[in-house]
Amino acid sequence: MNDRFLRACRGQAVDRTPLWIMRQAGRYLPEYRELRERHGFAALYREPELAARVTLQPLDRFDLDAAILFSDILVPAEAMGFRVRFDPGPVLDAPVRSAADVDRIGDVDVEAEVPYVFDAIRLLRRELATRVPLIGFAASPFTLAVYLVEGGGSRRFEHVKALLFGEPETAHRLLDRLTEVTARYLEAQIRAGAQAVQLFDSWGGILGRNEYRELALPYARRVLERISGLGAPRIFFALDLAHALTDVGESGADVIGVDWRLPLDEAAQRLGRPHVLQGNLDPCVLYAPPERIREHVGRVLDSARALPGHVFNLGHGIHPDTPVASVEVLVEAVASASRR
Amino acid sequence: MNDRFLRACRGQAVDRTPLWIMRQAGRYLPEYRELRERHGFAALYREPELAARVTLQPLDRFDLDAAILFSDILVPAEAMGFRVRFDPGPVLDAPVRSAADVDRIGDVDVEAEVPYVFDAIRLLRRELATRVPLIGFAASPFTLAVYLVEGGGSRRFEHVKALLFGEPETAHRLLDRLTEVTARYLEAQIRAGAQAVQLFDSWGGILGRNEYRELALPYARRVLERISGLGAPRIFFALDLAHALTDVGESGADVIGVDWRLPLDEAAQRLGRPHVLQGNLDPCVLYAPPERIREHVGRVLDSARALPGHVFNLGHGIHPDTPVASVEVLVEAVASASRR
């Protein structure tokens, strides 16, 4: 098996920088759009065979160094009994707005509630056996709380912030419950065969630094602690968190994923302690001509030279209108420019 | 006249911290919604009497220390001949996408093209004579470029980033032209009577630090330089720019406005050199009960103690669904907690 990705996560020597792409199985691929058209979005992650097929699509096209389970970020919400629709983004029928709503969230047996996730992982491990490692994932407790309280996407995050600022005790109780569910969910993914996991702190960046330290970081850290010692590297993806990178550096993760806002060497400095980093090409670079893509790939690799380890990725999920040809250039550029 | 705001901008002693609110004349006010319902949005800034009335609305309700001209951020685009519709956000009929589009942008006589802005300022100065100072404003060249290239609001900024990454020379030529227009526009506002101006770098934060230093900061700095020495303090509002605050500190502005992501003392540290700061209560704090609002106002004031000057504001424009009663609490809290 190509273990470049796992080796880099552990800070071990590699022949070249490994690469995977956030949302690599997604709408920019015509074969993905075709499956989604035929089966609808929900079936793609709720039916293990389809989830496995979608997961493998980018690997059949590009020489990537890891697979990431195709799933939806709100699966833990489904496991907790929330009804999630897609319109086209996720919408919750009954968002969490009060202390009573929080109290209704009970203990969850994730393996019984969303067995399709773990079935898909087992299926994929068989298919991937001699190819590349499989990454599992979950939203951080705070990010999951944002979805549950807003009831879907948001621009101003008014409901979740009203809760945080207005009823901090209720917010803490909600986060505490989501921490337990998230830890169990990732534990179960690892037990089913996920060889690494990524915790997405996609919305932590909407918080001021004080609130981040109080309401987001401690719960993410607890999740990461709970799944340490299971043999799977733990990646913590911190989006728009340049103001709180020193705090992110205390998450306890094995790898920190960062967005495109800071060069990797500068992100490393702000993190305080040495970390393997993942990232961080601006996904919009893939709209540019090949020579520019190569130039920007070179800059990212340069900024990673002094790190204890580097996993190449975009600084955010790949955009749906990205030309497939640009991804080919990216894959080729990372491989050729990083070969030791 | 109450000159607390101008004194604080200049780092002079004040009896208490001055306060104004970004978008203080806006949808959270029922009297604003009524005027907008009756006249439509465009008339509110294109007819000087209406612009003046809207500008004065928040001052008739609250004890604020400055007025800010009610206008639209895309007025300079209208002056350049772009047609702007509101649906309900601004939409440009013909966005800038190519070198040829950029070359069509010529010199602009802003006073001839959008006289209503300067008429409104003159009208307001008469009305405000013995009350509070009047602030003018413009978007930074980069932020204006985002609107012109995207053709309106955006989530992924794919068009403007495609231009920056794919055709940097064209992007620089566009920014160069927008710098000239923006400088003239602010100069003309000051000449008409604006006693301070704010340059909004609302979208600079979508850029990585390297791109910010190359494509956003230099043009903002040129605008700020061009309007120095005219007697009007120049505020530079930096949204989501924690990753580039050291660069923002080189803008040459008299006052730096920051969002809620960093406490003011920490923002000051990252700016590198001493600045008067403006900000930075999270606007969502205004969804919380009065005692929490007072608590968070206290924290902002505490974090500003060592600054050479402080203008209280939100860290972003006030949200349309903010309760008016919360603004009353805010005004009262800032006044009572900051009295020397």
mmCIF file with all atom_site columns, C-alpha atoms in Angstrom, chain A residues 133-264:
data_model
loop_
_atom_site.group_PDB
_atom_site.id
_atom_site.type_symbol
_atom_site.label_atom_id
_atom_site.label_alt_id
_atom_site.label_comp_id
_atom_site.label_asym_id
_atom_site.label_entity_id
_atom_site.label_seq_id
_atom_site.pdbx_PDB_ins_code
_atom_site.Cartn_x
_atom_site.Cartn_y
_atom_site.Cartn_z
_atom_site.occupancy
_atom_site.B_iso_or_equiv
_atom_site.pdbx_formal_charge
_atom_site.auth_seq_id
_atom_site.auth_comp_id
_atom_site.auth_asym_id
_atom_site.auth_atom_id
_atom_site.pdbx_PDB_model_num
ATOM 1   C CA . PRO A 1 133 ? -5.221  4.719  3.217  1.00 0.00 ? 133 PRO A CA 1
ATOM 2   C CA . LEU A 1 134 ? -8.791  5.726  4.059  1.00 0.00 ? 134 LEU A CA 1
ATOM 3   C CA . ILE A 1 135 ? -9.552  8.896  6.031  1.00 0.00 ? 135 ILE A CA 1
ATOM 4   C CA . GLY A 1 136 ? -12.701 9.237  8.141  1.00 0.00 ? 136 GLY A CA 1
ATOM 5   C CA . PHE A 1 137 ? -14.059 12.563 9.357  1.00 0.00 ? 137 PHE A CA 1
ATOM 6   C CA . ALA A 1 138 ? -16.443 14.516 11.538 1.00 0.00 ? 138 ALA A CA 1
ATOM 7   C CA . ALA A 1 139 ? -17.315 18.123 12.288 1.00 0.00 ? 139 ALA A CA 1
ATOM 8   C CA . SER A 1 140 ? -15.898 19.564 15.503 1.00 0.00 ? 140 SER A CA 1
ATOM 9   C CA . PRO A 1 141 ? -18.497 19.887 18.287 1.00 0.00 ? 141 PRO A CA 1
ATOM 10  C CA . PHE A 1 142 ? -18.700 23.645 17.778 1.00 0.00 ? 142 PHE A CA 1
ATOM 11  C CA . THR A 1 143 ? -19.151 23.324 14.018 1.00 0.00 ? 143 THR A CA 1
ATOM 12  C CA . LEU A 1 144 ? -21.855 20.704 14.529 1.00 0.00 ? 144 LEU A CA 1
ATOM 13  C CA . ALA A 1 145 ? -23.521 23.016 17.054 1.00 0.00 ? 145 ALA A CA 1
ATOM 14  C CA . VAL A 1 146 ? -23.589 25.772 14.432 1.00 0.00 ? 146 VAL A CA 1
ATOM 15  C CA . TYR A 1 147 ? -25.510 23.520 12.033 1.00 0.00 ? 147 TYR A CA 1
ATOM 16  C CA . LEU A 1 148 ? -27.882 22.276 14.735 1.00 0.00 ? 148 LEU A CA 1
ATOM 17  C CA . VAL A 1 149 ? -28.692 25.733 16.055 1.00 0.00 ? 149 VAL A CA 1
ATOM 18  C CA . GLU A 1 150 ? -28.830 27.596 12.734 1.00 0.00 ? 150 GLU A CA 1
ATOM 19  C CA . GLY A 1 151 ? -30.792 24.720 11.206 1.00 0.00 ? 151 GLY A CA 1
ATOM 20  C CA . GLY A 1 152 ? -28.643 24.796 8.072  1.00 0.00 ? 152 GLY A CA 1
ATOM 21  C CA . GLY A 1 153 ? -26.204 27.135 6.396  1.00 0.00 ? 153 GLY A CA 1
ATOM 22  C CA . SER A 1 154 ? -25.921 30.684 7.680  1.00 0.00 ? 154 SER A CA 1
ATOM 23  C CA . ARG A 1 155 ? -24.320 33.993 6.822  1.00 0.00 ? 155 ARG A CA 1
ATOM 24  C CA . ARG A 1 156 ? -24.532 35.835 10.101 1.00 0.00 ? 156 ARG A CA 1
ATOM 25  C CA . PHE A 1 157 ? -24.753 32.920 12.547 1.00 0.00 ? 157 PHE A CA 1
ATOM 26  C CA . GLU A 1 158 ? -27.271 34.908 14.539 1.00 0.00 ? 158 GLU A CA 1
ATOM 27  C CA . HIS A 1 159 ? -28.979 31.986 16.258 1.00 0.00 ? 159 HIS A CA 1
ATOM 28  C CA . VAL A 1 160 ? -25.865 30.215 17.463 1.00 0.00 ? 160 VAL A CA 1
ATOM 29  C CA . LYS A 1 161 ? -24.267 33.459 18.588 1.00 0.00 ? 161 LYS A CA 1
ATOM 30  C CA . ALA A 1 162 ? -27.455 34.531 20.349 1.00 0.00 ? 162 ALA A CA 1
ATOM 31  C CA . LEU A 1 163 ? -27.239 31.246 22.252 1.00 0.00 ? 163 LEU A CA 1
ATOM 32  C CA . LEU A 1 164 ? -23.516 31.613 23.054 1.00 0.00 ? 164 LEU A CA 1
ATOM 33  C CA . PHE A 1 165 ? -23.801 35.204 24.191 1.00 0.00 ? 165 PHE A CA 1
ATOM 34  C CA . GLY A 1 166 ? -27.253 34.982 25.733 1.00 0.00 ? 166 GLY A CA 1
ATOM 35  C CA . GLU A 1 167 ? -27.272 31.541 27.378 1.00 0.00 ? 167 GLU A CA 1
ATOM 36  C CA . PRO A 1 168 ? -23.658 30.377 27.657 1.00 0.00 ? 168 PRO A CA 1
ATOM 37  C CA . GLU A 1 169 ? -24.576 27.565 30.095 1.00 0.00 ? 169 GLU A CA 1
ATOM 38  C CA . THR A 1 170 ? -27.001 26.057 27.576 1.00 0.00 ? 170 THR A CA 1
ATOM 39  C CA . ALA A 1 171 ? -24.366 26.376 24.856 1.00 0.00 ? 171 ALA A CA 1
ATOM 40  C CA . HIS A 1 172 ? -21.849 24.529 27.025 1.00 0.00 ? 172 HIS A CA 1
ATOM 41  C CA . ARG A 1 173 ? -24.364 21.764 27.755 1.00 0.00 ? 173 ARG A CA 1
ATOM 42  C CA . LEU A 1 174 ? -25.061 21.361 24.038 1.00 0.00 ? 174 LEU A CA 1
ATOM 43  C CA . LEU A 1 175 ? -21.337 21.258 23.217 1.00 0.00 ? 175 LEU A CA 1
ATOM 44  C CA . ASP A 1 176 ? -20.749 18.730 25.948 1.00 0.00 ? 176 ASP A CA 1
ATOM 45  C CA . ARG A 1 177 ? -23.301 16.364 24.417 1.00 0.00 ? 177 ARG A CA 1
ATOM 46  C CA . LEU A 1 178 ? -22.002 16.875 20.899 1.00 0.00 ? 178 LEU A CA 1
ATOM 47  C CA . THR A 1 179 ? -18.494 16.115 22.131 1.00 0.00 ? 179 THR A CA 1
ATOM 48  C CA . GLU A 1 180 ? -19.579 12.706 23.357 1.00 0.00 ? 180 GLU A CA 1
ATOM 49  C CA . VAL A 1 181 ? -21.400 11.861 20.109 1.00 0.00 ? 181 VAL A CA 1
ATOM 50  C CA . THR A 1 182 ? -18.516 13.084 17.953 1.00 0.00 ? 182 THR A CA 1
ATOM 51  C CA . ALA A 1 183 ? -15.921 11.117 19.911 1.00 0.00 ? 183 ALA A CA 1
ATOM 52  C CA . ARG A 1 184 ? -17.982 7.931  19.639 1.00 0.00 ? 184 ARG A CA 1
ATOM 53  C CA . TYR A 1 185 ? -18.584 8.544  15.966 1.00 0.00 ? 185 TYR A CA 1
ATOM 54  C CA . LEU A 1 186 ? -14.880 8.899  15.170 1.00 0.00 ? 186 LEU A CA 1
ATOM 55  C CA . GLU A 1 187 ? -13.922 6.000  17.446 1.00 0.00 ? 187 GLU A CA 1
ATOM 56  C CA . ALA A 1 188 ? -16.383 3.799  15.578 1.00 0.00 ? 188 ALA A CA 1
ATOM 57  C CA . GLN A 1 189 ? -14.991 4.959  12.223 1.00 0.00 ? 189 GLN A CA 1
ATOM 58  C CA . ILE A 1 190 ? -11.484 4.023  13.311 1.00 0.00 ? 190 ILE A CA 1
ATOM 59  C CA . ARG A 1 191 ? -12.664 0.659  14.631 1.00 0.00 ? 191 ARG A CA 1
ATOM 60  C CA . ALA A 1 192 ? -14.408 0.001  11.316 1.00 0.00 ? 192 ALA A CA 1
ATOM 61  C CA . GLY A 1 193 ? -11.148 0.674  9.479  1.00 0.00 ? 193 GLY A CA 1
ATOM 62  C CA . ALA A 1 194 ? -10.516 4.395  9.004  1.00 0.00 ? 194 ALA A CA 1
ATOM 63  C CA . GLN A 1 195 ? -6.713  4.787  9.077  1.00 0.00 ? 195 GLN A CA 1
ATOM 64  C CA . ALA A 1 196 ? -6.721  8.512  9.831  1.00 0.00 ? 196 ALA A CA 1
ATOM 65  C CA . VAL A 1 197 ? -9.440  10.988 10.759 1.00 0.00 ? 197 VAL A CA 1
ATOM 66  C CA . GLN A 1 198 ? -10.004 14.657 10.149 1.00 0.00 ? 198 GLN A CA 1
ATOM 67  C CA . LEU A 1 199 ? -11.934 16.859 12.572 1.00 0.00 ? 199 LEU A CA 1
ATOM 68  C CA . PHE A 1 200 ? -13.345 19.842 10.664 1.00 0.00 ? 200 PHE A CA 1
ATOM 69  C CA . ASP A 1 201 ? -13.493 23.059 12.675 1.00 0.00 ? 201 ASP A CA 1
ATOM 70  C CA . SER A 1 202 ? -15.132 24.796 9.734  1.00 0.00 ? 202 SER A CA 1
ATOM 71  C CA . TRP A 1 203 ? -17.001 27.438 11.735 1.00 0.00 ? 203 TRP A CA 1
ATOM 72  C CA . GLY A 1 204 ? -14.715 28.055 14.706 1.00 0.00 ? 204 GLY A CA 1
ATOM 73  C CA . GLY A 1 205 ? -13.367 31.077 12.824 1.00 0.00 ? 205 GLY A CA 1
ATOM 74  C CA . ILE A 1 206 ? -16.600 33.028 13.300 1.00 0.00 ? 206 ILE A CA 1
ATOM 75  C CA . LEU A 1 207 ? -15.754 33.324 16.992 1.00 0.00 ? 207 LEU A CA 1
ATOM 76  C CA . GLY A 1 208 ? -13.555 35.922 18.583 1.00 0.00 ? 208 GLY A CA 1
ATOM 77  C CA . ARG A 1 209 ? -10.439 34.495 20.164 1.00 0.00 ? 209 ARG A CA 1
ATOM 78  C CA . ASN A 1 210 ? -11.837 34.548 23.707 1.00 0.00 ? 210 ASN A CA 1
ATOM 79  C CA . GLU A 1 211 ? -14.999 32.716 22.653 1.00 0.00 ? 211 GLU A CA 1
ATOM 80  C CA . TYR A 1 212 ? -12.960 30.265 20.594 1.00 0.00 ? 212 TYR A CA 1
ATOM 81  C CA . ARG A 1 213 ? -10.871 29.374 23.620 1.00 0.00 ? 213 ARG A CA 1
ATOM 82  C CA . GLU A 1 214 ? -13.943 28.989 25.755 1.00 0.00 ? 214 GLU A CA 1
ATOM 83  C CA . LEU A 1 215 ? -16.493 27.346 23.461 1.00 0.00 ? 215 LEU A CA 1
ATOM 84  C CA . ALA A 1 216 ? -14.764 25.646 20.557 1.00 0.00 ? 216 ALA A CA 1
ATOM 85  C CA . LEU A 1 217 ? -11.231 24.577 21.364 1.00 0.00 ? 217 LEU A CA 1
ATOM 86  C CA . PRO A 1 218 ? -11.834 22.690 24.652 1.00 0.00 ? 218 PRO A CA 1
ATOM 87  C CA . TYR A 1 219 ? -14.482 20.460 23.063 1.00 0.00 ? 219 TYR A CA 1
ATOM 88  C CA . ALA A 1 220 ? -12.404 19.736 19.968 1.00 0.00 ? 220 ALA A CA 1
ATOM 89  C CA . ARG A 1 221 ? -9.482  18.893 22.232 1.00 0.00 ? 221 ARG A CA 1
ATOM 90  C CA . ARG A 1 222 ? -11.639 16.449 24.209 1.00 0.00 ? 222 ARG A CA 1
ATOM 91  C CA . VAL A 1 223 ? -12.682 14.668 21.009 1.00 0.00 ? 223 VAL A CA 1
ATOM 92  C CA . LEU A 1 224 ? -9.077  14.452 19.831 1.00 0.00 ? 224 LEU A CA 1
ATOM 93  C CA . GLU A 1 225 ? -7.955  13.125 23.215 1.00 0.00 ? 225 GLU A CA 1
ATOM 94  C CA . ARG A 1 226 ? -10.651 10.454 23.222 1.00 0.00 ? 226 ARG A CA 1
ATOM 95  C CA . ILE A 1 227 ? -9.441  9.062  19.904 1.00 0.00 ? 227 ILE A CA 1
ATOM 96  C CA . SER A 1 228 ? -5.721  9.215  20.627 1.00 0.00 ? 228 SER A CA 1
ATOM 97  C CA . GLY A 1 229 ? -3.826  5.973  21.004 1.00 0.00 ? 229 GLY A CA 1
ATOM 98  C CA . LEU A 1 230 ? -5.979  4.177  18.413 1.00 0.00 ? 230 LEU A CA 1
ATOM 99  C CA . GLY A 1 231 ? -3.222  4.222  15.800 1.00 0.00 ? 231 GLY A CA 1
ATOM 100 C CA . ALA A 1 232 ? -4.959  6.633  13.416 1.00 0.00 ? 232 ALA A CA 1
ATOM 101 C CA . PRO A 1 233 ? -3.374  10.067 12.884 1.00 0.00 ? 233 PRO A CA 1
ATOM 102 C CA . ARG A 1 234 ? -5.774  12.851 13.859 1.00 0.00 ? 234 ARG A CA 1
ATOM 103 C CA . ILE A 1 235 ? -5.947  15.895 11.588 1.00 0.00 ? 235 ILE A CA 1
ATOM 104 C CA . PHE A 1 236 ? -7.542  19.083 12.906 1.00 0.00 ? 236 PHE A CA 1
ATOM 105 C CA . PHE A 1 237 ? -8.680  21.414 10.124 1.00 0.00 ? 237 PHE A CA 1
ATOM 106 C CA . ALA A 1 238 ? -8.778  25.045 11.262 1.00 0.00 ? 238 ALA A CA 1
ATOM 107 C CA . LEU A 1 239 ? -10.547 27.358 8.794  1.00 0.00 ? 239 LEU A CA 1
ATOM 108 C CA . ASP A 1 240 ? -10.192 31.142 9.082  1.00 0.00 ? 240 ASP A CA 1
ATOM 109 C CA . LEU A 1 241 ? -8.508  30.830 12.455 1.00 0.00 ? 241 LEU A CA 1
ATOM 110 C CA . ALA A 1 242 ? -5.386  32.940 11.951 1.00 0.00 ? 242 ALA A CA 1
ATOM 111 C CA . HIS A 1 243 ? -6.428  34.945 15.016 1.00 0.00 ? 243 HIS A CA 1
ATOM 112 C CA . ALA A 1 244 ? -6.450  31.839 17.213 1.00 0.00 ? 244 ALA A CA 1
ATOM 113 C CA . LEU A 1 245 ? -3.653  29.691 15.789 1.00 0.00 ? 245 LEU A CA 1
ATOM 114 C CA . THR A 1 246 ? -1.782  29.680 19.104 1.00 0.00 ? 246 THR A CA 1
ATOM 115 C CA . ASP A 1 247 ? -4.877  28.074 20.594 1.00 0.00 ? 247 ASP A CA 1
ATOM 116 C CA . VAL A 1 248 ? -5.244  25.651 17.687 1.00 0.00 ? 248 VAL A CA 1
ATOM 117 C CA . GLY A 1 249 ? -1.672  24.613 18.470 1.00 0.00 ? 249 GLY A CA 1
ATOM 118 C CA . GLU A 1 250 ? -2.944  23.327 21.818 1.00 0.00 ? 250 GLU A CA 1
ATOM 119 C CA . SER A 1 251 ? -5.553  21.034 20.279 1.00 0.00 ? 251 SER A CA 1
ATOM 120 C CA . GLY A 1 252 ? -3.400  17.948 20.676 1.00 0.00 ? 252 GLY A CA 1
ATOM 121 C CA . ALA A 1 253 ? -3.879  16.910 17.037 1.00 0.00 ? 253 ALA A CA 1
ATOM 122 C CA . ASP A 1 254 ? -1.142  15.076 15.120 1.00 0.00 ? 254 ASP A CA 1
ATOM 123 C CA . VAL A 1 255 ? -1.624  17.214 12.016 1.00 0.00 ? 255 VAL A CA 1
ATOM 124 C CA . ILE A 1 256 ? -3.030  20.735 11.695 1.00 0.00 ? 256 ILE A CA 1
ATOM 125 C CA . GLY A 1 257 ? -4.818  21.586 8.464  1.00 0.00 ? 257 GLY A CA 1
ATOM 126 C CA . VAL A 1 258 ? -4.795  25.303 7.644  1.00 0.00 ? 258 VAL A CA 1
ATOM 127 C CA . ASP A 1 259 ? -6.504  27.471 5.060  1.00 0.00 ? 259 ASP A CA 1
ATOM 128 C CA . TRP A 1 260 ? -4.699  29.588 2.442  1.00 0.00 ? 260 TRP A CA 1
ATOM 129 C CA . ARG A 1 261 ? -4.550  32.772 4.493  1.00 0.00 ? 261 ARG A CA 1
ATOM 130 C CA . LEU A 1 262 ? -1.029  32.267 5.880  1.00 0.00 ? 262 LEU A CA 1
ATOM 131 C CA . PRO A 1 263 ? 2.032   30.705 4.264  1.00 0.00 ? 263 PRO A CA 1
ATOM 132 C CA . LEU A 1 264 ? 2.747   27.398 6.037  1.00 0.00 ? 264 LEU A CA 1
#
